[in-house]
mmCIF file with all atom_site columns, C-alpha atoms in Angstrom:
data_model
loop_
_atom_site.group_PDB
_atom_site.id
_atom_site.type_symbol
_atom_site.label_atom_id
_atom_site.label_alt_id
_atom_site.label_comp_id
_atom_site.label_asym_id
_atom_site.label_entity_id
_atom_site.label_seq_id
_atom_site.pdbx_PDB_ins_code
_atom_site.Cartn_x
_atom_site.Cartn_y
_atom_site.Cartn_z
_atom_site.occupancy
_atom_site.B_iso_or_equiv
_atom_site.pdbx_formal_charge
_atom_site.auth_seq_id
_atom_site.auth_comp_id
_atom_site.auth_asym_id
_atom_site.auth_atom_id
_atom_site.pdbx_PDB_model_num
ATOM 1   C CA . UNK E 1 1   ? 16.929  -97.347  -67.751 1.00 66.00 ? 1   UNK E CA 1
ATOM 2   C CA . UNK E 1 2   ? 17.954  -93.432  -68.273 1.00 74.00 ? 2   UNK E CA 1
ATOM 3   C CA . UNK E 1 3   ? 15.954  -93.177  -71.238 1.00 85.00 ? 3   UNK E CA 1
ATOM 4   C CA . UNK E 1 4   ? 12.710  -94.745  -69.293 1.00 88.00 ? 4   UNK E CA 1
ATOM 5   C CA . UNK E 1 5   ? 14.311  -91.957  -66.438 1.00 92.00 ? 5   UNK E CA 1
ATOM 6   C CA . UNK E 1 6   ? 14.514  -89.555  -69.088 1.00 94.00 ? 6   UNK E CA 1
ATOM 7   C CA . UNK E 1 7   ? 10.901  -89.968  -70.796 1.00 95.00 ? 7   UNK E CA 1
ATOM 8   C CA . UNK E 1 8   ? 9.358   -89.963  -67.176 1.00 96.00 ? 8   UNK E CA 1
ATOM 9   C CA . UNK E 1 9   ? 10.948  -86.403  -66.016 1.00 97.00 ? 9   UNK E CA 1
ATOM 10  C CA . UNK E 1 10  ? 9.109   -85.536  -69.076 1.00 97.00 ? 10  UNK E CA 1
ATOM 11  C CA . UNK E 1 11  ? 5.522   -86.785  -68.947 1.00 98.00 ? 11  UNK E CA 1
ATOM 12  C CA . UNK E 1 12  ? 5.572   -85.520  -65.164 1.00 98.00 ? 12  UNK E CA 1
ATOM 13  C CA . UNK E 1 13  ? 6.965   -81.988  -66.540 1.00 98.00 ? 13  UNK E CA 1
ATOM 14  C CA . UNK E 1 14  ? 4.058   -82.230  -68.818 1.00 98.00 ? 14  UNK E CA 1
ATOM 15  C CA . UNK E 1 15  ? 1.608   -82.867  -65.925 1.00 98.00 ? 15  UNK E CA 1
ATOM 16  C CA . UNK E 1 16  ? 3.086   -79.861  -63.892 1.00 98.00 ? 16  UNK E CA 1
ATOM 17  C CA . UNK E 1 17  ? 0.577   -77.249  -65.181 1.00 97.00 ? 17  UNK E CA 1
ATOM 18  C CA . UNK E 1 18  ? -3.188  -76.449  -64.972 1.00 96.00 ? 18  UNK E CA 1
ATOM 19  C CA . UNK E 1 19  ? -3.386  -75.739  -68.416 1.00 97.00 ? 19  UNK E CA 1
ATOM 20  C CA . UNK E 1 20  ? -1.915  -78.955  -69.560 1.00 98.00 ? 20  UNK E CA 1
ATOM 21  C CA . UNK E 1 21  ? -4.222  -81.156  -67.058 1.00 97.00 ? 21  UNK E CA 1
ATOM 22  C CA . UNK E 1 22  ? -6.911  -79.784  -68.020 1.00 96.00 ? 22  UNK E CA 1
ATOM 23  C CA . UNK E 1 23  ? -6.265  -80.546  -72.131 1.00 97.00 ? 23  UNK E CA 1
ATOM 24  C CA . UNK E 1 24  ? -5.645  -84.389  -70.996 1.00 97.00 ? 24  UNK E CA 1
ATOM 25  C CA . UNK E 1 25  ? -8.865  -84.394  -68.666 1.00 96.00 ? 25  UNK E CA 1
ATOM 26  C CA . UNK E 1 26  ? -10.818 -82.731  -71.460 1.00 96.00 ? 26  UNK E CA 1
ATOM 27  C CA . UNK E 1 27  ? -9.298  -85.490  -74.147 1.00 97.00 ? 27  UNK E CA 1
ATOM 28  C CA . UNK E 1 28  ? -10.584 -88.533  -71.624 1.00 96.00 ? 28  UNK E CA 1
ATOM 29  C CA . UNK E 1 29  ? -14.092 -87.479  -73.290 1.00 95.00 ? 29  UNK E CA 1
ATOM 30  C CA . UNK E 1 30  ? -12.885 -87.975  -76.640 1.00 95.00 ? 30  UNK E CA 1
ATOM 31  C CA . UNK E 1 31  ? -9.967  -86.527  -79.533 1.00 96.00 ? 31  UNK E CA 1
ATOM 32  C CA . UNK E 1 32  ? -11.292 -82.526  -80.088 1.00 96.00 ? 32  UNK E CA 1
ATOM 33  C CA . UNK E 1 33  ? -9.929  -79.965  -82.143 1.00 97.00 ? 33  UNK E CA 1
ATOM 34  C CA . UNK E 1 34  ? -6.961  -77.555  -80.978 1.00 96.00 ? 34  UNK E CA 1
ATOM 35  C CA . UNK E 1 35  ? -9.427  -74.463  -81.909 1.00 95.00 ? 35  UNK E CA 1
ATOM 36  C CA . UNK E 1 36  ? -12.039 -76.109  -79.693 1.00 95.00 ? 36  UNK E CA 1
ATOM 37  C CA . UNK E 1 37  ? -9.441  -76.688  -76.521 1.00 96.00 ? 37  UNK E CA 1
ATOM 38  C CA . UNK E 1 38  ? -7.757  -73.445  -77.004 1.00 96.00 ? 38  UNK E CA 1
ATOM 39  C CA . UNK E 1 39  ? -11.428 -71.765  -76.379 1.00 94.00 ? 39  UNK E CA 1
ATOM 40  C CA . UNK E 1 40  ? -11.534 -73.028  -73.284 1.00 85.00 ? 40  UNK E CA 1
ATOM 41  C CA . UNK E 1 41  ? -8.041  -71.409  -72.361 1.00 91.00 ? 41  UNK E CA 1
ATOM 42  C CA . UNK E 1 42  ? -7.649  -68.033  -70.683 1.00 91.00 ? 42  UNK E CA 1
ATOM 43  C CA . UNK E 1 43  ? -4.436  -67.118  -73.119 1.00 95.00 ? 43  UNK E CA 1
ATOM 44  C CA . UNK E 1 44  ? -3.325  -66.675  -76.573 1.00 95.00 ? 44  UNK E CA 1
ATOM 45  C CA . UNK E 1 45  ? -3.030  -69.026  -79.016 1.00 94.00 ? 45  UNK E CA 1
ATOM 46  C CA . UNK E 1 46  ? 0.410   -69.077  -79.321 1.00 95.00 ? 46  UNK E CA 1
ATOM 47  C CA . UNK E 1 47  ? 0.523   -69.278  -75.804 1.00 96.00 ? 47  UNK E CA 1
ATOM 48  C CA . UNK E 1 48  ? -1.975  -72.272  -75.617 1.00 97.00 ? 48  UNK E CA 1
ATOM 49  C CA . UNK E 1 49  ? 0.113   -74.144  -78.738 1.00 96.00 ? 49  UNK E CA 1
ATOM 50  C CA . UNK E 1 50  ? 3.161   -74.455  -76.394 1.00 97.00 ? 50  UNK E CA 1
ATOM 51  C CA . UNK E 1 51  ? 1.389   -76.685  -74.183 1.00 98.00 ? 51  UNK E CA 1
ATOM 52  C CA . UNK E 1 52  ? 0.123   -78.396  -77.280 1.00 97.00 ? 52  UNK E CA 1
ATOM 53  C CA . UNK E 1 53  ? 3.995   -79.371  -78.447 1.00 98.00 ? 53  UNK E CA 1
ATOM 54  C CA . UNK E 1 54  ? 4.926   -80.176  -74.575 1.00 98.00 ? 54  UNK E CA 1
ATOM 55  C CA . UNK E 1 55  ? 2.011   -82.551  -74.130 1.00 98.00 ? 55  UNK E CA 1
ATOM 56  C CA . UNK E 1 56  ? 2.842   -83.873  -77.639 1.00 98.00 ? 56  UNK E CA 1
ATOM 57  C CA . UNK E 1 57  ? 6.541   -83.914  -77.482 1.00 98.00 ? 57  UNK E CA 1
ATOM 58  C CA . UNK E 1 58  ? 6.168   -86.437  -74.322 1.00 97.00 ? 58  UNK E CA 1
ATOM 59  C CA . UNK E 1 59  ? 3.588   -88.524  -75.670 1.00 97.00 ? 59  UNK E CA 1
ATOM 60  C CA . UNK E 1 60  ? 0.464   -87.624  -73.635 1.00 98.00 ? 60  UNK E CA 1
ATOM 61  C CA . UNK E 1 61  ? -1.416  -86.802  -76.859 1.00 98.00 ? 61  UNK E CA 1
ATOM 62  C CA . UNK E 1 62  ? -1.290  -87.102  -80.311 1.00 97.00 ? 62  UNK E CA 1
ATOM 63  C CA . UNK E 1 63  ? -1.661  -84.803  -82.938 1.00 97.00 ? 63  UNK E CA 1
ATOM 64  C CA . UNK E 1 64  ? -3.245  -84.720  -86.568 1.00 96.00 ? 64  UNK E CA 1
ATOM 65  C CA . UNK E 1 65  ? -4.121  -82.343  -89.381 1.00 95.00 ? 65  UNK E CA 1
ATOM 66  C CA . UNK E 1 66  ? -7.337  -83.360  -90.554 1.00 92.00 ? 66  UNK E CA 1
ATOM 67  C CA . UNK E 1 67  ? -8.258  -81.009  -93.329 1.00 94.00 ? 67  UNK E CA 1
ATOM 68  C CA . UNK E 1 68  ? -7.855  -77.184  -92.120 1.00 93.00 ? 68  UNK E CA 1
ATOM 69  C CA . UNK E 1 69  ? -8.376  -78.284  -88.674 1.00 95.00 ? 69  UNK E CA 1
ATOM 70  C CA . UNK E 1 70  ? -5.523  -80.161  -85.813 1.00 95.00 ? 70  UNK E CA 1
ATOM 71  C CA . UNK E 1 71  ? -7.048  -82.650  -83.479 1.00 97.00 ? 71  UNK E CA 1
ATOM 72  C CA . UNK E 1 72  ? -5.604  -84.109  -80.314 1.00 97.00 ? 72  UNK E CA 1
ATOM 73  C CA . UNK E 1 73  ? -5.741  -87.251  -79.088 1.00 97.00 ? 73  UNK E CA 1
ATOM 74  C CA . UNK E 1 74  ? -5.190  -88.567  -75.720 1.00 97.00 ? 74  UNK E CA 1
ATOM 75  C CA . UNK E 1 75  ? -2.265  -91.359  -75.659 1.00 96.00 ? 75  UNK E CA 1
ATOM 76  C CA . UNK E 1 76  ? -3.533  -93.070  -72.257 1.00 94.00 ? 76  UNK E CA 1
ATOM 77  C CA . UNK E 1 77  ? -0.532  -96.012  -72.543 1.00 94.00 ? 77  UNK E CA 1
ATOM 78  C CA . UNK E 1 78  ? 1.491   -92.881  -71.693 1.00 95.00 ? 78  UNK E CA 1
ATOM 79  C CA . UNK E 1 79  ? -0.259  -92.745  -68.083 1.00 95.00 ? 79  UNK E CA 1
ATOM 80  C CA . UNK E 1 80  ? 1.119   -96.379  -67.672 1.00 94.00 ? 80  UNK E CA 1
ATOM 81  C CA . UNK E 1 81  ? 4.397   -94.658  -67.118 1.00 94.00 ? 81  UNK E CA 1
ATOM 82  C CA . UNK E 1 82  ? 3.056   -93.174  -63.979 1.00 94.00 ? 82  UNK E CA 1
ATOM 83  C CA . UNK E 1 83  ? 1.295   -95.653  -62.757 1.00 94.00 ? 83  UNK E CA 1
ATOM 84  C CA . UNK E 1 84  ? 4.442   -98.179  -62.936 1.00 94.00 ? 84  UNK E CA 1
ATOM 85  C CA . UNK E 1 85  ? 6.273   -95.832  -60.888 1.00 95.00 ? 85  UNK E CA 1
ATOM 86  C CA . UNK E 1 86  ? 3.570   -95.518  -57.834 1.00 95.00 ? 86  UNK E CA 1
ATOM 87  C CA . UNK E 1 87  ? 3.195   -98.981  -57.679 1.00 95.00 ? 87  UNK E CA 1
ATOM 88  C CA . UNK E 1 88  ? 6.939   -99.626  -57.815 1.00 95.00 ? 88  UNK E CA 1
ATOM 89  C CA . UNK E 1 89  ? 7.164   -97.548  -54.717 1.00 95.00 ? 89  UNK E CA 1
ATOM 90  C CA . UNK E 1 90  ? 4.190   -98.934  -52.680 1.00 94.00 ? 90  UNK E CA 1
ATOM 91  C CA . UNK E 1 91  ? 5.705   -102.154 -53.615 1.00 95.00 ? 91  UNK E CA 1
ATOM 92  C CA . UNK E 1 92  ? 8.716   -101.030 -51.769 1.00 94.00 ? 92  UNK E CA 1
ATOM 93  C CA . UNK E 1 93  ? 6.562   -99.512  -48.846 1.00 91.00 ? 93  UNK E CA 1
ATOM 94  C CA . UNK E 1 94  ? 4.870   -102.745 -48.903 1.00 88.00 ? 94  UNK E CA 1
ATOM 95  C CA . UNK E 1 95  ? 8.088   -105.038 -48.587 1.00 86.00 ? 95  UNK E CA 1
ATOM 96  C CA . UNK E 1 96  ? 9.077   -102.723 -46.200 1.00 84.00 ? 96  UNK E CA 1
ATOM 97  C CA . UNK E 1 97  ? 6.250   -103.245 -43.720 1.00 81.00 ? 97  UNK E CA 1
ATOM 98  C CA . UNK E 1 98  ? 6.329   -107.256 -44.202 1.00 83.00 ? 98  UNK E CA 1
ATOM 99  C CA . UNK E 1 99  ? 10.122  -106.964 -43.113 1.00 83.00 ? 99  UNK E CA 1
ATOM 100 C CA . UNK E 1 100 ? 9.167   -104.878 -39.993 1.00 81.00 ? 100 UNK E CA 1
ATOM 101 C CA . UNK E 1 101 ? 6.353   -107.399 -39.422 1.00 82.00 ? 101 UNK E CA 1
ATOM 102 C CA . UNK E 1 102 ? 8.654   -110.423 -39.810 1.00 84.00 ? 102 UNK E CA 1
ATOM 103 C CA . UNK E 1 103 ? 10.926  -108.647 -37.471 1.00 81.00 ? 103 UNK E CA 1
ATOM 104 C CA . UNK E 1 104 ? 8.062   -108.117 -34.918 1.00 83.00 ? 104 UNK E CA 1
ATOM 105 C CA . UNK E 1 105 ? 6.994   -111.150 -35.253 1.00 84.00 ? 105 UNK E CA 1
ATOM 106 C CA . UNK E 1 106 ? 10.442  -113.462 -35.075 1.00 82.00 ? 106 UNK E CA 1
ATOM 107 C CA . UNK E 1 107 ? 13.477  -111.019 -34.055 1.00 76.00 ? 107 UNK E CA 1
ATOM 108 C CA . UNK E 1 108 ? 16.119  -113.514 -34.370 1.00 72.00 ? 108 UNK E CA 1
ATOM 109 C CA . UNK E 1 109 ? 15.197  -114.371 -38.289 1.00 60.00 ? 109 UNK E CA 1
ATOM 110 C CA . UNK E 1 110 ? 16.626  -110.888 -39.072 1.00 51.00 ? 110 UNK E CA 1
ATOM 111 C CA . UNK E 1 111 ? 19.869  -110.751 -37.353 1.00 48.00 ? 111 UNK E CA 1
ATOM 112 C CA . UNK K 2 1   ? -9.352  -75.772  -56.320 1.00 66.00 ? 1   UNK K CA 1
ATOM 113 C CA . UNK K 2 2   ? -7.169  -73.657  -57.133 1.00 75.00 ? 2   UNK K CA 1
ATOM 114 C CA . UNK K 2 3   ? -4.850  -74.115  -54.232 1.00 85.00 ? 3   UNK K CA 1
ATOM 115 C CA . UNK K 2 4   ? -5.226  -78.071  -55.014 1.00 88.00 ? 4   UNK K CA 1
ATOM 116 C CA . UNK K 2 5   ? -4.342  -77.414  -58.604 1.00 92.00 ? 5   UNK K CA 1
ATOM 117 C CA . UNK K 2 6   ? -0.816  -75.462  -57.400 1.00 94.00 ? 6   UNK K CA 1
ATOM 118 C CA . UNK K 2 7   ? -0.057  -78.568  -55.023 1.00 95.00 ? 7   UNK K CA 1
ATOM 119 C CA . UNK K 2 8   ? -0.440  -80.500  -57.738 1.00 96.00 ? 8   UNK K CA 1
ATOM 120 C CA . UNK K 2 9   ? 1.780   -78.695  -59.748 1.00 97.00 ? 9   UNK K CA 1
ATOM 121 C CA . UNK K 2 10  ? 4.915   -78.895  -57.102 1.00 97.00 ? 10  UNK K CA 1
ATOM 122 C CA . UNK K 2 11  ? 4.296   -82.705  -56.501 1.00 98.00 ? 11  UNK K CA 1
ATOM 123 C CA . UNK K 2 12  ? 4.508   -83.228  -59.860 1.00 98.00 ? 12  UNK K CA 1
ATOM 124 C CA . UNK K 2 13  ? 7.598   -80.863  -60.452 1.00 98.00 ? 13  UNK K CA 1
ATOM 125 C CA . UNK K 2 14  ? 9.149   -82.689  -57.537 1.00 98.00 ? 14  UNK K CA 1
ATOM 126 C CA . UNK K 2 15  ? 8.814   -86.007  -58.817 1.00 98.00 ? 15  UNK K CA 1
ATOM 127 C CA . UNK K 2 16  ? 10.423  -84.822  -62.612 1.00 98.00 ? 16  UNK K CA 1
ATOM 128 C CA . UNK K 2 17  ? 13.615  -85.205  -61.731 1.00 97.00 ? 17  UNK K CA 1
ATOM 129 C CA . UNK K 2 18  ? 15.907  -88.252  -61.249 1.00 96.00 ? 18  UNK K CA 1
ATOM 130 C CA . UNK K 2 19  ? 17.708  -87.502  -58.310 1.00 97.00 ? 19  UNK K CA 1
ATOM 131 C CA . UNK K 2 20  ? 14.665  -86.345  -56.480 1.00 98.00 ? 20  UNK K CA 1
ATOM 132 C CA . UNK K 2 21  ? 12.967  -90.178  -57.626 1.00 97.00 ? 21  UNK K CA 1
ATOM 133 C CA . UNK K 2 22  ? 16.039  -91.743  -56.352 1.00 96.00 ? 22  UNK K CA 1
ATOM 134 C CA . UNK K 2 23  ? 15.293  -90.454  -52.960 1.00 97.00 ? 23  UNK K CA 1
ATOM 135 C CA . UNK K 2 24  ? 11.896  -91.024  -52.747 1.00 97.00 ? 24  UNK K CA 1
ATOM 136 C CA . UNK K 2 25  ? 12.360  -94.963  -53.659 1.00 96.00 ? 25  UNK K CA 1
ATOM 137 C CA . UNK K 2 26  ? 15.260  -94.583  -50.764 1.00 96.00 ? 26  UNK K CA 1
ATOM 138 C CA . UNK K 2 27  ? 12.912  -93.346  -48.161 1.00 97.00 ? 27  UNK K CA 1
ATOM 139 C CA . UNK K 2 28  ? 10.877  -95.991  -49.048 1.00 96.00 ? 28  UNK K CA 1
ATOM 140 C CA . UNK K 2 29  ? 12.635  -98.343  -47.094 1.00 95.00 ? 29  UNK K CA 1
ATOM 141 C CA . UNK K 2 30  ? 12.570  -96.242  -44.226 1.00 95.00 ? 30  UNK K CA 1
ATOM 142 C CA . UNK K 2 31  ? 13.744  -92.736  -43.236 1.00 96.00 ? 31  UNK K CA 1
ATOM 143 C CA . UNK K 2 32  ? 17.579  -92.092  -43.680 1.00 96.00 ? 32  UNK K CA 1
ATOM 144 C CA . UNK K 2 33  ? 20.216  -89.214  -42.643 1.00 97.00 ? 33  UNK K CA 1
ATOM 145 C CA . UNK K 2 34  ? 20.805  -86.505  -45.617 1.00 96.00 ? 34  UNK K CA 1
ATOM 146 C CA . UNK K 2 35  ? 24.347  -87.714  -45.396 1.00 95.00 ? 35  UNK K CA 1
ATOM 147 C CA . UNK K 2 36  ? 23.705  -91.282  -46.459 1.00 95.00 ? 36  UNK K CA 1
ATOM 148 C CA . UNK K 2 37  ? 21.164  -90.472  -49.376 1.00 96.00 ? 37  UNK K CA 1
ATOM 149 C CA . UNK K 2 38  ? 23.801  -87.702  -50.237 1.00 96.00 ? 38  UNK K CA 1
ATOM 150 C CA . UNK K 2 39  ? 26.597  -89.937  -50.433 1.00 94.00 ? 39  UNK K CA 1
ATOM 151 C CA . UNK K 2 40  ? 24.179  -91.765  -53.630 1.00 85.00 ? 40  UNK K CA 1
ATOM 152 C CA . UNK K 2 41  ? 23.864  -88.977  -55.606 1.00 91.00 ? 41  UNK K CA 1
ATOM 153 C CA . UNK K 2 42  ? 26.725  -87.819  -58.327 1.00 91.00 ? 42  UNK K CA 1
ATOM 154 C CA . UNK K 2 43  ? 26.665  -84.479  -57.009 1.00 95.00 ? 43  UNK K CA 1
ATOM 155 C CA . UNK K 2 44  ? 28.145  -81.684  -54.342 1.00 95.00 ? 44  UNK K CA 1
ATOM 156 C CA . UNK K 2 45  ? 26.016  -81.945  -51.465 1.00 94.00 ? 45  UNK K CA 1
ATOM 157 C CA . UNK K 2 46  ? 24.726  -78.366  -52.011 1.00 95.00 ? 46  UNK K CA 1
ATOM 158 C CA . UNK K 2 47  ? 22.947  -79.305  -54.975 1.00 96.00 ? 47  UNK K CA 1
ATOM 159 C CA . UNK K 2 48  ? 21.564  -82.464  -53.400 1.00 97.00 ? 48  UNK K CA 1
ATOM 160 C CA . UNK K 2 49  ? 20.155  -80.010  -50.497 1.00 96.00 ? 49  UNK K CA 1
ATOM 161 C CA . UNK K 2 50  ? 18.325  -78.234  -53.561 1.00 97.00 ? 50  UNK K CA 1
ATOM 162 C CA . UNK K 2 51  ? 16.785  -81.425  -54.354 1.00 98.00 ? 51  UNK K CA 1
ATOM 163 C CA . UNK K 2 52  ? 15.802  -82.235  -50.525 1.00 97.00 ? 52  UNK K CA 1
ATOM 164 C CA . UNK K 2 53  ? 14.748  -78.848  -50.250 1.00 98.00 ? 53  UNK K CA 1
ATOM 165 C CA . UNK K 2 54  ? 12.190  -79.358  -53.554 1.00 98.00 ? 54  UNK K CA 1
ATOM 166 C CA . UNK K 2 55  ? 11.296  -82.637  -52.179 1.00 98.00 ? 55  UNK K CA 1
ATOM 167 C CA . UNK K 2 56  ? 10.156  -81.010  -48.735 1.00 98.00 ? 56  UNK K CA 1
ATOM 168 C CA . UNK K 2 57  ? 8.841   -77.744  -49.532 1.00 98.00 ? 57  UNK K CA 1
ATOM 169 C CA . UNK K 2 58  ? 6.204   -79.850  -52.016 1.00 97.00 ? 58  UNK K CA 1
ATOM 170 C CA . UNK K 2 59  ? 5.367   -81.854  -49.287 1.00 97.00 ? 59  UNK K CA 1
ATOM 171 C CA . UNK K 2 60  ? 6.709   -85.539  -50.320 1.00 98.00 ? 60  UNK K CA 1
ATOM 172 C CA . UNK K 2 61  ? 9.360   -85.730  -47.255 1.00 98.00 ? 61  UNK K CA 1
ATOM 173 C CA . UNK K 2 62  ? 9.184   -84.426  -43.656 1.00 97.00 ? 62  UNK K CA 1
ATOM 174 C CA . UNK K 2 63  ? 12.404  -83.544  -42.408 1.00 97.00 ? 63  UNK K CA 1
ATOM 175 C CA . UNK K 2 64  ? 14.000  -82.937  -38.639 1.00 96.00 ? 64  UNK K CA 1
ATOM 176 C CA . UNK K 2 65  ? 17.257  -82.454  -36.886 1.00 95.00 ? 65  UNK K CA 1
ATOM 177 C CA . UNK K 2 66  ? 18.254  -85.379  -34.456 1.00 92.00 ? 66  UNK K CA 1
ATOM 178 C CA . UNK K 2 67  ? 21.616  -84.421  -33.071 1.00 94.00 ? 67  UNK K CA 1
ATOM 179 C CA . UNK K 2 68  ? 23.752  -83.099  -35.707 1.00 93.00 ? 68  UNK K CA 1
ATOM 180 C CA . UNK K 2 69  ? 22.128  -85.043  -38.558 1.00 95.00 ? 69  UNK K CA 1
ATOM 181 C CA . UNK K 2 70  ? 19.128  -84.324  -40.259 1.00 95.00 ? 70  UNK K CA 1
ATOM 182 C CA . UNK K 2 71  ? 16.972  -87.044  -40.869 1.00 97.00 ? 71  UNK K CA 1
ATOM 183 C CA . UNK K 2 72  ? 14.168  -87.333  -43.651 1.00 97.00 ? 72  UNK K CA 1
ATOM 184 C CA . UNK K 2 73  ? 11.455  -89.044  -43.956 1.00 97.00 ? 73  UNK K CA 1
ATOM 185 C CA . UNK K 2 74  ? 8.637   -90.013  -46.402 1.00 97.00 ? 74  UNK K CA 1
ATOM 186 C CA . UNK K 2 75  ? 5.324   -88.192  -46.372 1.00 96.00 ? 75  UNK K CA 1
ATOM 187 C CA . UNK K 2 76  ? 3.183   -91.472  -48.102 1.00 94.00 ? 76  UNK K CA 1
ATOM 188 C CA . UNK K 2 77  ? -0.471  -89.295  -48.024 1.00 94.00 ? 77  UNK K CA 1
ATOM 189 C CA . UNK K 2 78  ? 1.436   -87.024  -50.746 1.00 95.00 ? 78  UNK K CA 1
ATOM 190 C CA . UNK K 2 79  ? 1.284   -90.008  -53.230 1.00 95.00 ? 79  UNK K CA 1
ATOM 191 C CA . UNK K 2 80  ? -2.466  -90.129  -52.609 1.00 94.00 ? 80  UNK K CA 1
ATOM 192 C CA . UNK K 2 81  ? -2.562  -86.880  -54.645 1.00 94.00 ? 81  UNK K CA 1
ATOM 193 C CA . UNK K 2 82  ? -1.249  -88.129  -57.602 1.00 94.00 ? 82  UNK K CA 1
ATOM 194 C CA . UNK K 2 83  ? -3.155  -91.435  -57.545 1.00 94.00 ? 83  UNK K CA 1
ATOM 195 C CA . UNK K 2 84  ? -6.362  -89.332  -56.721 1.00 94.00 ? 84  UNK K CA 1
ATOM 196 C CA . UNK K 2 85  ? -5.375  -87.189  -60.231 1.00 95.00 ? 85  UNK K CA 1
ATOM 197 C CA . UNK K 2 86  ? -4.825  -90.656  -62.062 1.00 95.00 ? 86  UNK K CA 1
ATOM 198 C CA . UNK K 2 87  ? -8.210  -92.041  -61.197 1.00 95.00 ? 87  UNK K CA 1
ATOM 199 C CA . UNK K 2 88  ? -9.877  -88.820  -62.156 1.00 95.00 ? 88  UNK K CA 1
ATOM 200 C CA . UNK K 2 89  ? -8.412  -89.462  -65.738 1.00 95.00 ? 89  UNK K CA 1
ATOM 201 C CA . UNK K 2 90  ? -9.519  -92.697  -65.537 1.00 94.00 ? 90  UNK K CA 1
ATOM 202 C CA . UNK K 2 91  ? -13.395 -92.273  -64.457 1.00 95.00 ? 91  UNK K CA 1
ATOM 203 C CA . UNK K 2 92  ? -12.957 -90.149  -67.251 1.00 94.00 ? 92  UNK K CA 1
ATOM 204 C CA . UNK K 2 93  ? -12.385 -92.675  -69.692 1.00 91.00 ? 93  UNK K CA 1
ATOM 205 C CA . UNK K 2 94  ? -14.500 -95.336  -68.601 1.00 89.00 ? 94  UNK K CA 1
ATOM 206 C CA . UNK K 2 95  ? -17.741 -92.998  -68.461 1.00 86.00 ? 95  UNK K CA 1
ATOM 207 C CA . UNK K 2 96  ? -16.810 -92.079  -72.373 1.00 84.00 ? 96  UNK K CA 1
ATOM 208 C CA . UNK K 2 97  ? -16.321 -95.907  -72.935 1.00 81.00 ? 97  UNK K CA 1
ATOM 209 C CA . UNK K 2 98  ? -19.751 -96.405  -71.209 1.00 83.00 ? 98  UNK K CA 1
ATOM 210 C CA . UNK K 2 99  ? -21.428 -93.471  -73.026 1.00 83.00 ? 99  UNK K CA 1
ATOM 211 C CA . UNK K 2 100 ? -20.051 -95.105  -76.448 1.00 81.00 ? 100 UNK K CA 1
ATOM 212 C CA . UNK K 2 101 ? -21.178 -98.810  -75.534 1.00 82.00 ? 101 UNK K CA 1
ATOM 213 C CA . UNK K 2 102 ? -24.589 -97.235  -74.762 1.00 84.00 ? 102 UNK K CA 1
ATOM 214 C CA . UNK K 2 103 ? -25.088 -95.695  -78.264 1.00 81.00 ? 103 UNK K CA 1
ATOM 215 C CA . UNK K 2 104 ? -23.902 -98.561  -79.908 1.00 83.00 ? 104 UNK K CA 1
ATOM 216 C CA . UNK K 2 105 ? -26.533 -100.931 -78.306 1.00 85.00 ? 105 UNK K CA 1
ATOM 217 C CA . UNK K 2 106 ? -29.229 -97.900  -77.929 1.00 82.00 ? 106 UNK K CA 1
ATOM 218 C CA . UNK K 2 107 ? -28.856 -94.833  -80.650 1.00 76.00 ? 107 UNK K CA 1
ATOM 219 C CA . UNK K 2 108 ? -31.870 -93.102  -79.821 1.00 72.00 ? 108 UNK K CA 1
ATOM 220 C CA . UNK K 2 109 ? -31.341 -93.209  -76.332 1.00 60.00 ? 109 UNK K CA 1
ATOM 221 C CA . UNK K 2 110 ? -28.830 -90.547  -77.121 1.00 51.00 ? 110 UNK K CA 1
ATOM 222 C CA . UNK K 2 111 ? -30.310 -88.199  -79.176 1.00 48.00 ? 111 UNK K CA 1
#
């Protein structure tokens, strides 16, 4: 349970920043090259290669040296995470509602 | 979009953290003094207000004085954000999917 904790602080670290979103929503249309994202990135390369290693190092993408060239890949099983967790809580939001309805409905039940 | 992109950012920083989570899923069940999620959490109560304050200034809580006690309260159309984000990613994949099934069954169509 604190290593599931542990890997979601970092996938939603790794979807705190423009930069980074826009890599994953550019990698829904298929694996590219890091040359090719980086073009589309007002900064340096250096720069852009950080949030290369933090979307890799929390398993958003994938990386792989093919020939001279690095391509990305998106790792969608890691948006699972996130989705788990929102439905966990509208689960709860949900049971919550049903108890006020229940109480509503038959007071006594809940006392 | 811009300004979109920068709420984005906080909710997501806001929701990176276990402590801040913990509180959420709390709320869920129903708004609740600072003292009782505070008694919860393994920390001084300063550095839970840190977390509260993160929570609020990003827009997931709502919180107001009754009496003496401060009372927060869960801000559900904040979620909506994130889910919005998620099936953004999502449309994303599906039209490459679609694009992909299409050549398979039609090359020349996409030449």
């Amino acid at each position: 349970m604190a290593q599931y904790s542990a890997v979601l602080d970092g996938v939603f670290i790794a979807l705190a920043d423009p930069t980074r979103r826009a890599v994953l929503r550019r990698l829904g249309r298929g694996p590219t090259s890091v040359g090719d994202l980086a073009r589309d990135a007002p900064m340096t390369l250096p720069s852009f290669m950080k949030h290369v290693r933090v979307l890799e190092s929390n398993g958003l993408i994938r990386t792989a040296k093919s020939g001279r060239v690095r391509i990305c890949e998106l790792n969608q099983e890691r948006f699972a995470l996130v989705e788990d967790w929102l439905t966990e809580q509208r689960r709860i939001w949900t049971d919550r509602t049903d108890r006020l309805e229940r109480f509503v409905t038959n007071p006594k039940e809940e006392q």
